PDB file of C-alpha atoms in Angstrom:
ATOM      1  CA  MET A 422     -65.709 -25.870 -23.250  1.00 63.00           C
ATOM      2  CA  ASN A 423     -62.897 -26.501 -20.686  1.00 74.00           C
ATOM      3  CA  PRO A 424     -59.783 -24.872 -21.254  1.00 75.00           C
ATOM      4  CA  ALA A 425     -57.176 -27.171 -22.084  1.00 71.00           C
ATOM      5  CA  ARG A 426     -59.891 -27.254 -25.517  1.00 79.00           C
ATOM      6  CA  VAL A 427     -59.984 -23.685 -25.810  1.00 81.00           C
ATOM      7  CA  THR A 428     -56.117 -23.611 -26.109  1.00 77.00           C
ATOM      8  CA  PHE A 429     -56.020 -26.061 -28.087  1.00 80.00           C
ATOM      9  CA  MET A 430     -57.963 -24.968 -30.372  1.00 86.00           C
ATOM     10  CA  ALA A 431     -56.937 -21.744 -30.712  1.00 85.00           C
ATOM     11  CA  ALA A 432     -53.411 -23.252 -31.308  1.00 83.00           C
ATOM     12  CA  THR A 433     -54.514 -24.635 -33.808  1.00 87.00           C
ATOM     13  CA  VAL A 434     -56.077 -21.831 -35.229  1.00 90.00           C
ATOM     14  CA  CYS A 435     -52.033 -19.880 -34.870  1.00 86.00           C
ATOM     15  CA  VAL A 436     -50.743 -23.114 -36.636  1.00 87.00           C
ATOM     16  CA  MET A 437     -53.030 -23.035 -40.045  1.00 91.00           C
ATOM     17  CA  LEU A 438     -52.902 -19.225 -40.075  1.00 91.00           C
ATOM     18  CA  THR A 439     -48.915 -18.993 -39.440  1.00 86.00           C
ATOM     19  CA  THR A 440     -48.366 -22.117 -42.338  1.00 89.00           C
ATOM     20  CA  HIS A 441     -51.241 -20.730 -44.698  1.00 90.00           C
ATOM     21  CA  PHE A 442     -49.376 -17.001 -44.794  1.00 90.00           C
ATOM     22  CA  SER A 443     -45.455 -18.157 -44.323  1.00 88.00           C
ATOM     23  CA  THR A 444     -46.244 -20.926 -47.278  1.00 91.00           C
ATOM     24  CA  GLN A 445     -47.306 -17.795 -49.828  1.00 91.00           C
ATOM     25  CA  LEU A 446     -45.096 -15.310 -48.366  1.00 88.00           C
ATOM     26  CA  LEU A 447     -42.581 -18.697 -49.726  1.00 89.00           C
ATOM     27  CA  SER A 448     -44.258 -19.140 -53.537  1.00 91.00           C
ATOM     28  CA  GLU A 449     -43.768 -14.976 -53.842  1.00 88.00           C
ATOM     29  CA  HIS A 450     -40.595 -15.191 -53.827  1.00 87.00           C
ATOM     30  CA  PHE A 451     -40.140 -18.972 -55.795  1.00 88.00           C
ATOM     31  CA  LEU A 452     -42.254 -17.477 -58.696  1.00 87.00           C
ATOM     32  CA  SER A 453     -40.551 -14.139 -58.876  1.00 87.00           C
ATOM     33  CA  TRP A 454     -36.704 -16.289 -58.486  1.00 85.00           C
ATOM     34  CA  LYS A 455     -34.496 -13.227 -59.400  1.00 84.00           C
ATOM     35  CA  LYS A 456     -31.636 -12.702 -56.859  1.00 82.00           C
ATOM     36  CA  PRO A 457     -30.973 -16.128 -56.002  1.00 82.00           C
ATOM     37  CA  LYS A 458     -28.489 -15.765 -53.470  1.00 80.00           C
ATOM     38  CA  GLU A 459     -30.585 -12.888 -51.223  1.00 82.00           C
ATOM     39  CA  GLN A 460     -33.472 -15.122 -51.654  1.00 84.00           C
ATOM     40  CA  LYS A 461     -32.161 -18.414 -50.433  1.00 86.00           C
ATOM     41  CA  ALA A 462     -31.469 -16.755 -47.228  1.00 83.00           C
ATOM     42  CA  ILE A 463     -35.447 -15.021 -47.527  1.00 85.00           C
ATOM     43  CA  ILE A 464     -35.970 -18.458 -47.503  1.00 88.00           C
ATOM     44  CA  ILE A 465     -34.938 -19.741 -44.516  1.00 87.00           C
ATOM     45  CA  ILE A 466     -35.672 -16.734 -42.897  1.00 84.00           C
ATOM     46  CA  ILE A 467     -39.283 -16.775 -43.246  1.00 84.00           C
ATOM     47  CA  LEU A 468     -39.564 -21.337 -43.230  1.00 86.00           C
ATOM     48  CA  MET A 469     -38.666 -19.835 -38.729  1.00 84.00           C
ATOM     49  CA  ALA A 470     -41.956 -19.275 -38.263  1.00 82.00           C
ATOM     50  CA  PRO A 471     -43.700 -22.236 -39.563  1.00 85.00           C
ATOM     51  CA  ILE A 472     -41.474 -24.608 -37.642  1.00 84.00           C
ATOM     52  CA  TYR A 473     -41.708 -22.501 -34.853  1.00 81.00           C
ATOM     53  CA  ALA A 474     -45.327 -23.459 -34.617  1.00 82.00           C
ATOM     54  CA  ILE A 475     -45.491 -27.576 -36.001  1.00 83.00           C
ATOM     55  CA  ASP A 476     -42.377 -27.814 -32.873  1.00 79.00           C
ATOM     56  CA  SER A 477     -44.867 -25.710 -30.284  1.00 77.00           C
ATOM     57  CA  TYR A 478     -47.411 -28.261 -32.070  1.00 80.00           C
ATOM     58  CA  VAL A 479     -46.224 -30.872 -31.353  1.00 79.00           C
ATOM     59  CA  GLY A 480     -45.314 -30.431 -27.911  1.00 73.00           C
ATOM     60  CA  LEU A 481     -49.210 -29.740 -26.734  1.00 74.00           C
ATOM     61  CA  ILE A 482     -50.571 -33.141 -28.069  1.00 74.00           C
ATOM     62  CA  ASP A 483     -47.632 -34.550 -26.228  1.00 63.00           C
ATOM     63  CA  PHE A 484     -47.558 -32.609 -22.837  1.00 59.00           C
ATOM     64  CA  GLN A 485     -47.431 -35.451 -20.982  1.00 57.00           C
ATOM     65  CA  GLY A 486     -44.541 -36.329 -23.805  1.00 59.00           C
ATOM     66  CA  SER A 487     -40.488 -38.354 -22.440  1.00 62.00           C
ATOM     67  CA  LYS A 488     -38.176 -35.002 -21.276  1.00 68.00           C
ATOM     68  CA  ALA A 489     -35.239 -35.818 -24.074  1.00 67.00           C
ATOM     69  CA  PHE A 490     -38.608 -35.712 -26.410  1.00 73.00           C
ATOM     70  CA  PHE A 491     -39.455 -31.922 -24.888  1.00 73.00           C
ATOM     71  CA  MET A 492     -35.890 -31.540 -24.810  1.00 73.00           C
ATOM     72  CA  PHE A 493     -35.522 -32.397 -28.599  1.00 77.00           C
ATOM     73  CA  LEU A 494     -38.581 -31.033 -29.514  1.00 75.00           C
ATOM     74  CA  GLU A 495     -37.189 -27.405 -28.322  1.00 75.00           C
ATOM     75  CA  SER A 496     -33.430 -28.155 -29.523  1.00 77.00           C
ATOM     76  CA  VAL A 497     -34.900 -28.445 -33.374  1.00 79.00           C
ATOM     77  CA  LYS A 498     -35.892 -25.021 -32.597  1.00 78.00           C
ATOM     78  CA  GLU A 499     -33.489 -23.483 -31.349  1.00 77.00           C
ATOM     79  CA  CYS A 500     -31.205 -24.421 -33.869  1.00 81.00           C
ATOM     80  CA  TYR A 501     -32.980 -23.663 -36.866  1.00 84.00           C
ATOM     81  CA  GLU A 502     -32.738 -19.737 -35.035  1.00 80.00           C
ATOM     82  CA  ALA A 503     -29.019 -20.465 -34.763  1.00 80.00           C
ATOM     83  CA  LEU A 504     -28.862 -20.851 -38.017  1.00 84.00           C
ATOM     84  CA  VAL A 505     -31.673 -17.758 -39.338  1.00 83.00           C
ATOM     85  CA  ILE A 506     -29.030 -15.404 -37.987  1.00 81.00           C
ATOM     86  CA  ALA A 507     -26.024 -16.538 -39.028  1.00 82.00           C
ATOM     87  CA  LYS A 508     -28.481 -16.451 -42.193  1.00 83.00           C
ATOM     88  CA  PHE A 509     -29.745 -13.233 -41.740  1.00 82.00           C
ATOM     89  CA  LEU A 510     -26.330 -11.966 -41.313  1.00 80.00           C
ATOM     90  CA  ALA A 511     -25.389 -13.788 -44.702  1.00 81.00           C
ATOM     91  CA  LEU A 512     -27.967 -11.988 -46.093  1.00 83.00           C
ATOM     92  CA  LEU A 513     -26.850  -8.382 -44.868  1.00 81.00           C
ATOM     93  CA  TYR A 514     -23.820  -9.249 -46.567  1.00 79.00           C
ATOM     94  CA  SER A 515     -25.335  -9.845 -49.622  1.00 81.00           C
ATOM     95  CA  TYR A 516     -26.736  -6.410 -50.136  1.00 80.00           C
ATOM     96  CA  LEU A 517     -23.962  -4.571 -49.213  1.00 77.00           C
ATOM     97  CA  ASN A 518     -21.897  -7.264 -52.236  1.00 76.00           C
ATOM     98  CA  ILE A 519     -19.241  -8.389 -49.981  1.00 73.00           C
ATOM     99  CA  SER A 520     -17.984 -11.628 -49.999  1.00 69.00           C
ATOM    100  CA  ILE A 521     -15.903 -13.066 -47.267  1.00 64.00           C
ATOM    101  CA  SER A 522     -14.364 -16.716 -48.366  1.00 63.00           C
ATOM    102  CA  LYS A 523     -13.762 -14.423 -51.933  1.00 65.00           C
ATOM    103  CA  ASN A 524     -12.634 -11.478 -50.041  1.00 65.00           C
ATOM    104  CA  ILE A 525     -14.482  -9.104 -51.821  1.00 64.00           C
ATOM    105  CA  VAL A 526     -15.182  -5.842 -49.625  1.00 66.00           C
ATOM    106  CA  PRO A 527     -16.185  -2.622 -52.100  1.00 67.00           C
ATOM    107  CA  ASP A 528     -13.801   0.181 -51.819  1.00 66.00           C
ATOM    108  CA  GLU A 529     -15.977   2.572 -50.061  1.00 68.00           C
ATOM    109  CA  ILE A 530     -16.478   0.484 -47.356  1.00 69.00           C
ATOM    110  CA  LYS A 531     -13.031  -0.218 -45.565  1.00 71.00           C
ATOM    111  CA  GLY A 532     -12.062   1.315 -43.329  1.00 70.00           C
ATOM    112  CA  ARG A 533     -15.629   2.724 -41.229  1.00 75.00           C
ATOM    113  CA  GLU A 534     -14.882   3.127 -37.791  1.00 77.00           C
ATOM    114  CA  ILE A 535     -16.506   0.035 -35.830  1.00 80.00           C
ATOM    115  CA  HIS A 536     -17.171   1.489 -31.569  1.00 80.00           C
ATOM    116  CA  HIS A 537     -17.577  -1.360 -29.243  1.00 80.00           C
ATOM    117  CA  SER A 538     -18.659  -1.173 -26.343  1.00 78.00           C
ATOM    118  CA  PHE A 539     -18.849  -3.481 -23.101  1.00 78.00           C
ATOM    119  CA  PRO A 540     -17.981  -6.055 -22.331  1.00 79.00           C
ATOM    120  CA  MET A 541     -16.414  -6.433 -26.113  1.00 79.00           C
ATOM    121  CA  THR A 542     -13.723  -3.731 -24.451  1.00 79.00           C
ATOM    122  CA  LEU A 543     -12.065  -5.943 -21.662  1.00 79.00           C
ATOM    123  CA  PHE A 544     -10.882  -8.441 -25.774  1.00 80.00           C
ATOM    124  CA  GLN A 545     -10.847  -5.978 -28.557  1.00 80.00           C
ATOM    125  CA  PRO A 546      -9.492  -2.006 -28.789  1.00 80.00           C
ATOM    126  CA  ARG A 547     -13.215   0.034 -28.154  1.00 83.00           C
ATOM    127  CA  THR A 548     -12.801   1.232 -32.211  1.00 82.00           C
ATOM    128  CA  THR A 549     -11.465  -0.855 -35.051  1.00 81.00           C
ATOM    129  CA  ARG A 550     -11.203  -0.223 -38.248  1.00 80.00           C
ATOM    130  CA  LEU A 551     -13.384  -2.376 -40.393  1.00 76.00           C
ATOM    131  CA  ASN A 552     -11.462  -5.229 -43.374  1.00 77.00           C
ATOM    132  CA  HIS A 553     -11.350  -7.540 -44.455  1.00 76.00           C
ATOM    133  CA  HIS A 554     -10.259  -9.324 -41.062  1.00 80.00           C
ATOM    134  CA  THR A 555     -12.925  -7.547 -38.977  1.00 82.00           C
ATOM    135  CA  LEU A 556     -15.900  -8.757 -41.067  1.00 80.00           C
ATOM    136  CA  LYS A 557     -14.819 -12.284 -41.203  1.00 82.00           C
ATOM    137  CA  LEU A 558     -14.802 -11.450 -37.194  1.00 84.00           C
ATOM    138  CA  LEU A 559     -18.261 -10.527 -37.011  1.00 82.00           C
ATOM    139  CA  LYS A 560     -18.733 -13.412 -39.503  1.00 83.00           C
ATOM    140  CA  ASP A 561     -17.472 -16.144 -36.776  1.00 87.00           C
ATOM    141  CA  TRP A 562     -19.047 -14.436 -34.254  1.00 86.00           C
ATOM    142  CA  THR A 563     -22.571 -15.261 -35.574  1.00 84.00           C
ATOM    143  CA  TRP A 564     -21.489 -18.874 -36.495  1.00 85.00           C
ATOM    144  CA  GLN A 565     -20.137 -19.643 -33.227  1.00 89.00           C
ATOM    145  CA  PHE A 566     -23.609 -19.891 -32.335  1.00 86.00           C
ATOM    146  CA  VAL A 567     -24.368 -22.103 -35.161  1.00 84.00           C
ATOM    147  CA  VAL A 568     -21.939 -24.883 -33.878  1.00 87.00           C
ATOM    148  CA  ILE A 569     -22.317 -24.636 -30.575  1.00 89.00           C
ATOM    149  CA  ARG A 570     -25.668 -24.971 -30.427  1.00 85.00           C
ATOM    150  CA  PRO A 571     -26.356 -28.420 -31.878  1.00 85.00           C
ATOM    151  CA  VAL A 572     -23.689 -29.630 -29.571  1.00 88.00           C
ATOM    152  CA  CYS A 573     -24.726 -28.299 -26.455  1.00 87.00           C
ATOM    153  CA  SER A 574     -28.431 -29.572 -27.413  1.00 84.00           C
ATOM    154  CA  ILE A 575     -27.094 -33.497 -28.710  1.00 85.00           C
ATOM    155  CA  LEU A 576     -25.115 -33.906 -24.880  1.00 88.00           C
ATOM    156  CA  MET A 577     -28.401 -32.632 -23.408  1.00 85.00           C
ATOM    157  CA  ILE A 578     -30.573 -34.985 -25.201  1.00 81.00           C
ATOM    158  CA  ALA A 579     -27.725 -37.725 -24.067  1.00 84.00           C
ATOM    159  CA  LEU A 580     -27.725 -36.662 -20.437  1.00 85.00           C
ATOM    160  CA  GLN A 581     -31.077 -36.175 -20.256  1.00 81.00           C
ATOM    161  CA  LEU A 582     -31.659 -40.162 -21.716  1.00 80.00           C
ATOM    162  CA  LEU A 583     -28.698 -40.962 -19.126  1.00 83.00           C
ATOM    163  CA  GLY A 584     -30.456 -39.134 -15.985  1.00 81.00           C
ATOM    164  CA  LEU A 585     -27.577 -37.014 -15.718  1.00 82.00           C
ATOM    165  CA  TYR A 586     -29.436 -34.022 -16.484  1.00 80.00           C
ATOM    166  CA  SER A 587     -29.682 -32.476 -12.759  1.00 82.00           C
ATOM    167  CA  ASN A 588     -30.304 -28.724 -12.515  1.00 82.00           C
ATOM    168  CA  TRP A 589     -27.040 -27.185 -12.259  1.00 83.00           C
ATOM    169  CA  ILE A 590     -25.342 -29.198 -15.502  1.00 85.00           C
ATOM    170  CA  SER A 591     -28.966 -26.833 -17.072  1.00 83.00           C
ATOM    171  CA  TRP A 592     -28.255 -24.429 -16.321  1.00 84.00           C
ATOM    172  CA  THR A 593     -24.841 -24.574 -17.291  1.00 89.00           C
ATOM    173  CA  PHE A 594     -25.710 -25.180 -20.228  1.00 87.00           C
ATOM    174  CA  THR A 595     -27.914 -22.181 -20.331  1.00 83.00           C
ATOM    175  CA  ILE A 596     -25.557 -19.481 -19.712  1.00 88.00           C
ATOM    176  CA  ILE A 597     -23.334 -20.987 -21.838  1.00 89.00           C
ATOM    177  CA  LEU A 598     -26.163 -20.512 -24.694  1.00 85.00           C
ATOM    178  CA  ASN A 599     -26.621 -17.169 -22.876  1.00 84.00           C
ATOM    179  CA  ILE A 600     -23.513 -16.348 -23.665  1.00 88.00           C
ATOM    180  CA  SER A 601     -23.201 -17.762 -27.807  1.00 87.00           C
ATOM    181  CA  VAL A 602     -26.431 -15.486 -28.521  1.00 82.00           C
ATOM    182  CA  SER A 603     -26.072 -12.644 -27.657  1.00 84.00           C
ATOM    183  CA  LEU A 604     -22.458 -13.407 -28.759  1.00 87.00           C
ATOM    184  CA  ALA A 605     -23.585 -13.549 -32.482  1.00 84.00           C
ATOM    185  CA  LEU A 606     -26.581 -10.676 -31.892  1.00 82.00           C
ATOM    186  CA  TYR A 607     -23.255  -7.983 -30.936  1.00 85.00           C
ATOM    187  CA  SER A 608     -22.274  -9.192 -34.248  1.00 84.00           C
ATOM    188  CA  LEU A 609     -25.740  -8.763 -36.530  1.00 81.00           C
ATOM    189  CA  VAL A 610     -26.494  -5.096 -33.776  1.00 82.00           C
ATOM    190  CA  ILE A 611     -22.321  -3.976 -34.271  1.00 83.00           C
ATOM    191  CA  PHE A 612     -23.519  -4.921 -38.772  1.00 80.00           C
ATOM    192  CA  TYR A 613     -26.315  -3.324 -39.170  1.00 79.00           C
ATOM    193  CA  HIS A 614     -25.008   0.504 -37.690  1.00 79.00           C
ATOM    194  CA  VAL A 615     -21.894   0.668 -39.152  1.00 78.00           C
ATOM    195  CA  PHE A 616     -24.460   0.465 -42.797  1.00 78.00           C
ATOM    196  CA  ALA A 617     -27.394   1.902 -41.309  1.00 76.00           C
ATOM    197  CA  LYS A 618     -27.246   3.752 -44.149  1.00 76.00           C
ATOM    198  CA  GLU A 619     -26.758   1.442 -46.359  1.00 76.00           C
ATOM    199  CA  LEU A 620     -28.956  -1.047 -45.665  1.00 77.00           C
ATOM    200  CA  ALA A 621     -31.755   1.376 -45.350  1.00 76.00           C
ATOM    201  CA  PRO A 622     -33.108   0.166 -48.909  1.00 76.00           C
ATOM    202  CA  HIS A 623     -33.802  -3.103 -47.755  1.00 74.00           C
ATOM    203  CA  LYS A 624     -35.182  -2.562 -44.472  1.00 72.00           C
ATOM    204  CA  PRO A 625     -33.387  -5.403 -43.033  1.00 70.00           C
ATOM    205  CA  LEU A 626     -34.540  -2.919 -39.288  1.00 68.00           C
ATOM    206  CA  SER A 627     -37.822  -5.066 -39.160  1.00 69.00           C
ATOM    207  CA  LYS A 628     -36.706  -8.687 -40.346  1.00 68.00           C
ATOM    208  CA  PHE A 629     -33.942  -8.273 -37.509  1.00 69.00           C
ATOM    209  CA  LEU A 630     -36.322  -7.365 -34.550  1.00 70.00           C
ATOM    210  CA  CYS A 631     -38.582  -9.626 -35.181  1.00 69.00           C
ATOM    211  CA  ILE A 632     -36.052 -12.090 -35.126  1.00 66.00           C
ATOM    212  CA  LYS A 633     -34.741 -10.682 -32.240  1.00 65.00           C
ATOM    213  CA  GLY A 634     -37.568 -11.008 -30.539  1.00 66.00           C
ATOM    214  CA  ILE A 635     -38.436 -14.581 -31.366  1.00 64.00           C
ATOM    215  CA  VAL A 636     -35.176 -15.164 -29.820  1.00 62.00           C
ATOM    216  CA  PHE A 637     -35.390 -13.528 -26.791  1.00 62.00           C
ATOM    217  CA  PHE A 638     -38.728 -14.498 -25.932  1.00 62.00           C
ATOM    218  CA  CYS A 639     -38.298 -17.336 -26.433  1.00 60.00           C
ATOM    219  CA  PHE A 640     -34.543 -17.779 -23.941  1.00 58.00           C
ATOM    220  CA  TRP A 641     -36.985 -16.339 -21.615  1.00 59.00           C
ATOM    221  CA  GLN A 642     -38.940 -18.477 -21.566  1.00 56.00           C
ATOM    222  CA  VAL A 643     -37.193 -21.246 -21.214  1.00 56.00           C
ATOM    223  CA  CYS A 644     -35.503 -19.221 -18.574  1.00 56.00           C
ATOM    224  CA  ASN A 645     -38.704 -19.144 -16.701  1.00 52.00           C
ATOM    225  CA  PHE A 646     -39.479 -22.324 -17.027  1.00 49.00           C
ATOM    226  CA  LYS A 647     -35.885 -23.360 -15.542  1.00 51.00           C
ATOM    227  CA  CYS A 648     -36.830 -21.017 -12.625  1.00 52.00           C
ATOM    228  CA  SER A 649     -40.010 -22.302 -11.661  1.00 47.00           C
ATOM    229  CA  ASN A 650     -38.501 -25.439 -11.655  1.00 49.00           C
ATOM    230  CA  SER A 651     -35.748 -24.908  -9.596  1.00 47.00           C
ATOM    231  CA  PHE A 652     -38.539 -22.671  -6.966  1.00 42.00           C
ATOM    232  CA  ARG A 653     -40.469 -25.746  -6.867  1.00 44.00           C
ATOM    233  CA  TYR A 654     -36.873 -28.284  -6.055  1.00 43.00           C
ATOM    234  CA  TRP A 655     -36.367 -26.039  -3.173  1.00 44.00           C
ATOM    235  CA  LEU A 656     -39.739 -25.847  -2.038  1.00 44.00           C
TER     236      LEU A 656
END
């Protein structure tokens, strides 16, 4: 049995298992629909696994497809990643009964200190107090990735179809998206650090590490691929 067939069979089994366990977990939430606001965010987070699996599987099946098609698959995956990050922050807000749109911030959490680290101290005071403005700022830092990711994806696919997607343009988009996703993840880390005690009963740390792990490894997988292509180009 050749390596390509083994890889295909292993991928098929992994996708089937991912879909099975995700469906099972989703059904448990639908059958126990007690906290709609929280569970809507949780369902979007759960769907990340099968969407990533199916997306990668389609790319594996059509491995001779056009670069634009592969870029489309990657864009679908990464745009959903942006939505998951935003929904994860919304889930944390729900756990603490915070509503930015309704200007609801519990009195017991107001005034807490938020400590920023470099390079954010270039743009923000090292220490700020928690209030409606700072919470909205953290939300904006997360949601900017939800906007920037699809816009970059559309531009990347358009440039690819027009034959204008050069190596330096590819790296420009990579740098922009790296800064954007880093800011989004930074806001999650800051928020969790401030409310670690209150969030502990909900055990969000493992979910956060899984999301951050997926984002991190997928990003560096793309960077590694681009580095390999650049190395071949210069040779």
